[in-house]
Amino acid sequence: MKNCAATASGRPDRMFVILVAASLGLLLSCLTACAIRPTSSGSPTILLFNGRGTSPNDVATIEKTLNENDFSYTTANSQQLNEMSESQLRAYRLLIVPGGNFEQIGNGLSSSTAANVRNAVHSGLNYLGICAGAFFAGDSPYNGLNLMSGVKFTFYALEDQGVRKAAVVIAIAGSPALAHYWEDGPQLTGWGDVVAKYPDGTPAIVEGNIGDGWVILSGIHPEAPESWRRGLTFTTPASVDNAYAATLISAALNRIRLKHY
């Protein structure tokens, strides 16, 4: 896919920002309080894919979020993931596939690797797919994981208007709406419970079980740093959006069901 991977001149109401930040902070503290950082052996609990097709900028941004929130993780490139067995994948509690080019992500992995990941998720590995990682989770013709048994995800409607990146106001179940960074991301109709919606009502974030695994997919980039926002106008500070990214990671890691529509 095109890169699924921005400062704002908009000045949000101060009280709104305080309330949003406080509510997200409380939610994250609740989620992380019950997190078991390392596995019983002390090894990392999260595997972050950084191989072919992933955006180096998004990988670095997700690593920053993981480090700032004390998540235990390691990384794997395409060759390393291709060499991992299903049981080795299952040694982790969460696999994160970030934004980038989902065609290259899939084509950089073997069909047996896609099968191993799919089987591991069905057997209990949790999965967080962000933008390209969400496309890759579906029935992509580019060696996609097909976790949802035939569900294909399409681009959010802005793509058809020739827009490649934008600040998009996202309605979030049980929380105030947030303006998030979007770049060539999918809308996620066809699977899961809808956690958040685009302005046209299509799903921006979804969650649900795949076998024994817990899966969260996001068509937007809540982890996007301030530097990605140049030339776009946001009504939500990057810090608030970034806190929501940590919330999604914690929910995926700990199999916590977020409020949904």
mmCIF file of C-alpha atoms in Angstrom:
data_model
loop_
_atom_site.group_PDB
_atom_site.id
_atom_site.type_symbol
_atom_site.label_atom_id
_atom_site.label_comp_id
_atom_site.label_asym_id
_atom_site.label_seq_id
_atom_site.Cartn_x
_atom_site.Cartn_y
_atom_site.Cartn_z
ATOM 1 C CA MET A 1 0.000 0.000 0.000
ATOM 2 C CA LYS A 2 0.942 3.572 -0.122
ATOM 3 C CA ASN A 3 2.575 4.672 3.061
ATOM 4 C CA CYS A 4 0.043 4.336 5.808
ATOM 5 C CA ALA A 5 1.895 6.038 8.022
ATOM 6 C CA ALA A 6 1.629 16.806 10.210
ATOM 7 C CA THR A 7 1.793 21.625 13.632
ATOM 8 C CA ALA A 8 -1.635 22.330 14.185
ATOM 9 C CA SER A 9 -2.775 25.889 14.339
ATOM 10 C CA GLY A 10 -6.064 24.874 15.939
ATOM 11 C CA ARG A 11 -6.287 25.729 19.623
ATOM 12 C CA PRO A 12 -8.662 23.386 21.488
ATOM 13 C CA ASP A 13 -10.642 24.555 24.445
ATOM 14 C CA ARG A 14 -8.382 24.179 27.491
ATOM 15 C CA MET A 15 -11.001 22.546 29.680
ATOM 16 C CA PHE A 16 -11.807 20.040 26.912
ATOM 17 C CA VAL A 17 -8.128 19.107 26.629
ATOM 18 C CA ILE A 18 -7.810 18.709 30.399
ATOM 19 C CA LEU A 19 -10.895 16.493 30.579
ATOM 20 C CA VAL A 20 -9.805 14.333 27.658
ATOM 21 C CA ALA A 21 -6.274 13.964 28.979
ATOM 22 C CA ALA A 22 -7.546 13.104 32.443
ATOM 23 C CA SER A 23 -10.002 10.504 31.171
ATOM 24 C CA LEU A 24 -7.387 8.866 28.939
ATOM 25 C CA GLY A 25 -4.843 8.943 31.738
ATOM 26 C CA LEU A 26 -7.253 7.247 34.114
ATOM 27 C CA LEU A 27 -8.125 4.616 31.518
ATOM 28 C CA LEU A 28 -4.471 3.909 30.757
ATOM 29 C CA SER A 29 -3.589 3.645 34.439
ATOM 30 C CA CYS A 30 -6.404 1.152 34.915
ATOM 31 C CA LEU A 31 -5.276 -0.876 31.918
ATOM 32 C CA THR A 32 -1.602 -0.892 32.810
ATOM 33 C CA ALA A 33 -2.217 -1.642 36.469
ATOM 34 C CA CYS A 34 -3.340 -5.129 35.530
ATOM 35 C CA ALA A 35 -0.644 -5.605 32.879
ATOM 36 C CA ILE A 36 1.899 -8.350 33.391
ATOM 37 C CA ARG A 37 4.921 -6.769 31.765
ATOM 38 C CA PRO A 38 7.316 -9.671 31.329
ATOM 39 C CA THR A 39 6.376 -13.300 30.871
ATOM 40 C CA SER A 40 7.108 -15.731 33.679
ATOM 41 C CA SER A 41 10.586 -16.281 32.214
ATOM 42 C CA GLY A 42 11.300 -12.543 32.165
ATOM 43 C CA SER A 43 11.304 -12.403 28.348
ATOM 44 C CA PRO A 44 9.550 -9.609 26.408
ATOM 45 C CA THR A 45 5.776 -9.816 26.142
ATOM 46 C CA ILE A 46 5.436 -7.824 22.891
ATOM 47 C CA LEU A 47 6.885 -8.559 19.462
ATOM 48 C CA LEU A 48 7.039 -5.467 17.239
ATOM 49 C CA PHE A 49 7.425 -6.223 13.539
ATOM 50 C CA ASN A 50 9.871 -3.861 11.809
ATOM 51 C CA GLY A 51 10.536 -5.732 8.588
ATOM 52 C CA ARG A 52 10.088 -5.037 4.905
ATOM 53 C CA GLY A 53 7.266 -2.636 4.135
ATOM 54 C CA THR A 54 6.972 -1.129 7.586
ATOM 55 C CA SER A 55 7.486 2.611 7.958
ATOM 56 C CA PRO A 56 10.745 3.217 9.859
ATOM 57 C CA ASN A 57 9.221 6.421 11.246
ATOM 58 C CA ASP A 58 6.178 4.566 12.546
ATOM 59 C CA VAL A 59 8.294 1.775 14.026
ATOM 60 C CA ALA A 60 10.377 4.396 15.856
ATOM 61 C CA THR A 61 7.244 6.177 17.057
ATOM 62 C CA ILE A 62 5.689 2.967 18.381
ATOM 63 C CA GLU A 63 8.969 2.088 20.104
ATOM 64 C CA LYS A 64 8.894 5.513 21.764
ATOM 65 C CA THR A 65 5.361 4.803 23.027
ATOM 66 C CA LEU A 66 6.390 1.359 24.280
ATOM 67 C CA ASN A 67 9.441 2.727 26.077
ATOM 68 C CA GLU A 68 7.635 5.681 27.639
ATOM 69 C CA ASN A 69 4.986 3.351 29.055
ATOM 70 C CA ASP A 70 7.400 0.613 30.222
ATOM 71 C CA PHE A 71 6.115 -2.096 27.912
ATOM 72 C CA SER A 72 8.442 -5.071 27.560
ATOM 73 C CA TYR A 73 9.135 -5.725 23.877
ATOM 74 C CA THR A 74 11.532 -6.877 21.211
ATOM 75 C CA THR A 75 11.557 -6.492 17.439
ATOM 76 C CA ALA A 76 11.640 -8.859 14.473
ATOM 77 C CA ASN A 77 12.390 -8.122 10.832
ATOM 78 C CA SER A 78 11.031 -10.102 7.887
ATOM 79 C CA GLN A 79 13.773 -12.732 7.910
ATOM 80 C CA GLN A 80 13.479 -13.222 11.655
ATOM 81 C CA LEU A 81 9.699 -13.551 11.489
ATOM 82 C CA ASN A 82 10.028 -16.016 8.602
ATOM 83 C CA GLU A 83 12.285 -18.156 10.777
ATOM 84 C CA MET A 84 9.910 -18.236 13.751
ATOM 85 C CA SER A 85 7.645 -21.201 14.374
ATOM 86 C CA GLU A 86 4.095 -20.952 15.625
ATOM 87 C CA SER A 87 5.228 -22.010 19.101
ATOM 88 C CA GLN A 88 7.925 -19.324 19.108
ATOM 89 C CA LEU A 89 5.339 -16.716 18.187
ATOM 90 C CA ARG A 90 3.139 -17.973 21.003
ATOM 91 C CA ALA A 91 5.937 -17.195 23.463
ATOM 92 C CA TYR A 92 4.808 -13.562 23.106
ATOM 93 C CA ARG A 93 1.502 -12.156 24.260
ATOM 94 C CA LEU A 94 1.132 -9.495 21.558
ATOM 95 C CA LEU A 95 2.293 -8.976 17.980
ATOM 96 C CA ILE A 96 2.207 -5.385 16.697
ATOM 97 C CA VAL A 97 2.321 -4.725 12.952
ATOM 98 C CA PRO A 98 2.696 -0.968 12.310
ATOM 99 C CA GLY A 99 1.958 1.309 9.404
ATOM 100 C CA GLY A 100 3.792 1.253 6.103
ATOM 101 C CA ASN A 101 3.090 -0.563 2.841
ATOM 102 C CA PHE A 102 0.893 -3.620 3.360
ATOM 103 C CA GLU A 103 1.737 -5.033 -0.081
ATOM 104 C CA GLN A 104 5.447 -5.057 0.774
ATOM 105 C CA ILE A 105 4.787 -6.337 4.290
ATOM 106 C CA GLY A 106 2.907 -9.357 2.970
ATOM 107 C CA ASN A 107 5.223 -10.012 0.034
ATOM 108 C CA GLY A 108 8.239 -9.877 2.337
ATOM 109 C CA LEU A 109 6.947 -12.832 4.329
ATOM 110 C CA SER A 110 6.479 -16.437 3.277
ATOM 111 C CA SER A 111 3.055 -18.036 3.017
ATOM 112 C CA SER A 112 4.052 -20.387 5.824
ATOM 113 C CA THR A 113 4.867 -17.390 8.028
ATOM 114 C CA ALA A 114 1.419 -15.911 7.384
ATOM 115 C CA ALA A 115 -0.068 -19.289 8.299
ATOM 116 C CA ASN A 116 2.047 -19.483 11.463
ATOM 117 C CA VAL A 117 0.929 -16.009 12.568
ATOM 118 C CA ARG A 118 -2.708 -16.801 11.785
ATOM 119 C CA ASN A 119 -2.559 -20.081 13.691
ATOM 120 C CA ALA A 120 -0.750 -18.423 16.617
ATOM 121 C CA VAL A 121 -3.480 -15.781 16.873
ATOM 122 C CA HIS A 122 -6.177 -18.456 16.801
ATOM 123 C CA SER A 123 -4.246 -20.216 19.567
ATOM 124 C CA GLY A 124 -4.000 -17.166 21.807
ATOM 125 C CA LEU A 125 -1.467 -14.644 20.456
ATOM 126 C CA ASN A 126 -2.939 -11.130 20.586
ATOM 127 C CA TYR A 127 -2.580 -8.827 17.579
ATOM 128 C CA LEU A 128 -2.537 -5.050 17.111
ATOM 129 C CA GLY A 129 -2.556 -3.835 13.515
ATOM 130 C CA ILE A 130 -2.129 -0.142 12.793
ATOM 131 C CA CYS A 131 -3.026 1.147 9.313
ATOM 132 C CA ALA A 132 -0.991 -1.173 7.038
ATOM 133 C CA GLY A 133 -0.993 -3.695 9.875
ATOM 134 C CA ALA A 134 -4.797 -3.606 9.804
ATOM 135 C CA PHE A 135 -4.903 -4.125 6.032
ATOM 136 C CA PHE A 136 -2.444 -7.014 6.423
ATOM 137 C CA ALA A 137 -4.697 -8.690 9.006
ATOM 138 C CA GLY A 138 -7.513 -8.998 6.483
ATOM 139 C CA ASP A 139 -7.878 -10.999 3.286
ATOM 140 C CA SER A 140 -5.211 -9.061 1.404
ATOM 141 C CA PRO A 141 -4.129 -10.563 -1.940
ATOM 142 C CA TYR A 142 -0.564 -9.750 -0.918
ATOM 143 C CA ASN A 143 -0.102 -12.731 1.385
ATOM 144 C CA GLY A 144 -2.419 -11.249 4.022
ATOM 145 C CA LEU A 145 -3.101 -13.021 7.295
ATOM 146 C CA ASN A 146 -6.812 -13.462 6.522
ATOM 147 C CA LEU A 147 -7.564 -13.584 10.245
ATOM 148 C CA MET A 148 -11.215 -12.756 9.579
ATOM 149 C CA SER A 149 -11.847 -15.565 7.067
ATOM 150 C CA GLY A 150 -12.488 -13.615 3.884
ATOM 151 C CA VAL A 151 -13.051 -10.067 5.154
ATOM 152 C CA LYS A 152 -11.247 -7.506 2.995
ATOM 153 C CA PHE A 153 -10.689 -3.952 4.189
ATOM 154 C CA THR A 154 -10.821 -0.952 1.873
ATOM 155 C CA PHE A 155 -9.437 2.575 2.142
ATOM 156 C CA TYR A 156 -11.295 5.222 4.107
ATOM 157 C CA ALA A 157 -13.358 7.483 1.817
ATOM 158 C CA LEU A 158 -10.835 10.353 1.785
ATOM 159 C CA GLU A 159 -8.615 8.200 -0.421
ATOM 160 C CA ASP A 160 -11.208 8.337 -3.207
ATOM 161 C CA GLN A 161 -11.092 12.143 -3.000
ATOM 162 C CA GLY A 162 -7.364 12.163 -3.655
ATOM 163 C CA VAL A 163 -6.492 12.959 -0.040
ATOM 164 C CA ARG A 164 -3.461 11.074 1.232
ATOM 165 C CA LYS A 165 -3.200 12.380 4.771
ATOM 166 C CA ALA A 166 -5.467 14.400 7.036
ATOM 167 C CA ALA A 167 -6.481 15.350 10.548
ATOM 168 C CA VAL A 168 -9.696 13.383 11.030
ATOM 169 C CA VAL A 169 -12.088 13.772 13.954
ATOM 170 C CA ILE A 170 -12.756 10.291 15.309
ATOM 171 C CA ALA A 171 -15.806 9.477 17.450
ATOM 172 C CA ILE A 172 -14.761 7.140 20.270
ATOM 173 C CA ALA A 173 -17.281 5.072 22.204
ATOM 174 C CA GLY A 174 -17.628 6.337 25.758
ATOM 175 C CA SER A 175 -15.070 9.137 25.300
ATOM 176 C CA PRO A 176 -14.829 12.602 23.757
ATOM 177 C CA ALA A 177 -14.031 12.689 20.036
ATOM 178 C CA LEU A 178 -10.350 13.116 19.157
ATOM 179 C CA ALA A 179 -8.683 14.499 16.031
ATOM 180 C CA HIS A 180 -6.241 11.813 14.867
ATOM 181 C CA TYR A 181 -3.642 11.597 12.117
ATOM 182 C CA TRP A 182 -4.776 9.531 9.114
ATOM 183 C CA GLU A 183 -2.641 8.551 6.139
ATOM 184 C CA ASP A 184 -3.900 6.102 3.506
ATOM 185 C CA GLY A 185 -5.576 4.060 6.227
ATOM 186 C CA PRO A 186 -8.434 1.555 5.971
ATOM 187 C CA GLN A 187 -11.994 1.702 7.126
ATOM 188 C CA LEU A 188 -12.727 -1.547 8.913
ATOM 189 C CA THR A 189 -16.241 -2.544 7.933
ATOM 190 C CA GLY A 190 -17.046 -6.234 8.133
ATOM 191 C CA TRP A 191 -15.485 -7.463 11.354
ATOM 192 C CA GLY A 192 -15.450 -6.914 15.093
ATOM 193 C CA ASP A 193 -16.998 -4.489 17.556
ATOM 194 C CA VAL A 194 -16.615 -0.838 16.567
ATOM 195 C CA VAL A 195 -14.566 1.128 19.100
ATOM 196 C CA ALA A 196 -14.259 4.316 17.033
ATOM 197 C CA LYS A 197 -15.791 5.776 13.869
ATOM 198 C CA TYR A 198 -14.733 8.066 11.051
ATOM 199 C CA PRO A 199 -16.914 11.112 10.302
ATOM 200 C CA ASP A 200 -18.856 9.101 7.695
ATOM 201 C CA GLY A 201 -19.744 6.457 10.281
ATOM 202 C CA THR A 202 -17.443 3.715 8.992
ATOM 203 C CA PRO A 203 -15.275 1.922 11.581
ATOM 204 C CA ALA A 204 -11.888 3.468 12.353
ATOM 205 C CA ILE A 205 -10.973 1.082 15.210
ATOM 206 C CA VAL A 206 -12.390 -2.382 15.822
ATOM 207 C CA GLU A 207 -11.779 -5.155 18.330
ATOM 208 C CA GLY A 208 -12.727 -8.773 18.847
ATOM 209 C CA ASN A 209 -11.667 -12.354 19.384
ATOM 210 C CA ILE A 210 -10.054 -14.458 16.692
ATOM 211 C CA GLY A 211 -10.114 -17.942 18.164
ATOM 212 C CA ASP A 212 -8.351 -17.588 21.514
ATOM 213 C CA GLY A 213 -6.529 -14.413 20.448
ATOM 214 C CA TRP A 214 -7.590 -10.805 21.008
ATOM 215 C CA VAL A 215 -7.297 -8.470 18.028
ATOM 216 C CA ILE A 216 -7.457 -4.675 17.767
ATOM 217 C CA LEU A 217 -7.188 -2.953 14.394
ATOM 218 C CA SER A 218 -6.776 0.785 13.817
ATOM 219 C CA GLY A 219 -7.086 2.654 10.528
ATOM 220 C CA ILE A 220 -5.627 5.795 12.112
ATOM 221 C CA HIS A 221 -2.311 6.669 13.790
ATOM 222 C CA PRO A 222 -2.938 7.721 17.399
ATOM 223 C CA GLU A 223 0.803 7.291 17.991
ATOM 224 C CA ALA A 224 1.628 10.034 15.440
ATOM 225 C CA PRO A 225 4.118 12.578 16.830
ATOM 226 C CA GLU A 226 3.890 16.331 16.515
ATOM 227 C CA SER A 227 6.284 16.310 13.556
ATOM 228 C CA TRP A 228 3.784 14.386 11.392
ATOM 229 C CA ARG A 229 1.183 17.117 11.861
ATOM 230 C CA ARG A 230 2.888 19.881 9.886
ATOM 231 C CA GLY A 231 0.511 21.537 7.462
ATOM 232 C CA LEU A 232 -2.578 20.006 9.086
ATOM 233 C CA THR A 233 -4.917 21.508 11.660
ATOM 234 C CA PHE A 234 -5.778 19.444 14.729
ATOM 235 C CA THR A 235 -8.185 20.175 17.553
ATOM 236 C CA THR A 236 -6.523 17.634 19.836
ATOM 237 C CA PRO A 237 -2.911 17.832 21.107
ATOM 238 C CA ALA A 238 -0.531 15.092 20.007
ATOM 239 C CA SER A 239 0.034 14.183 23.663
ATOM 240 C CA VAL A 240 -3.633 13.279 24.108
ATOM 241 C CA ASP A 241 -3.685 11.183 20.932
ATOM 242 C CA ASN A 242 -0.441 9.489 21.975
ATOM 243 C CA ALA A 243 -1.960 8.571 25.331
ATOM 244 C CA TYR A 244 -4.765 6.885 23.432
ATOM 245 C CA ALA A 245 -2.181 4.892 21.447
ATOM 246 C CA ALA A 246 -0.789 3.560 24.726
ATOM 247 C CA THR A 247 -4.344 2.681 25.750
ATOM 248 C CA LEU A 248 -4.796 0.619 22.581
ATOM 249 C CA ILE A 249 -1.504 -1.213 23.131
ATOM 250 C CA SER A 250 -2.395 -2.027 26.722
ATOM 251 C CA ALA A 251 -5.884 -3.187 25.751
ATOM 252 C CA ALA A 252 -4.466 -5.440 23.044
ATOM 253 C CA LEU A 253 -1.798 -6.836 25.353
ATOM 254 C CA ASN A 254 -4.169 -7.521 28.224
ATOM 255 C CA ARG A 255 -7.226 -8.576 26.204
ATOM 256 C CA ILE A 256 -9.289 -5.759 27.629
ATOM 257 C CA ARG A 257 -12.501 -4.974 25.797
ATOM 258 C CA LEU A 258 -12.791 -1.252 25.166
ATOM 259 C CA LYS A 259 -16.160 0.451 25.071
ATOM 260 C CA HIS A 260 -17.787 0.019 21.687
ATOM 261 C CA TYR A 261 -20.856 1.047 19.730
#
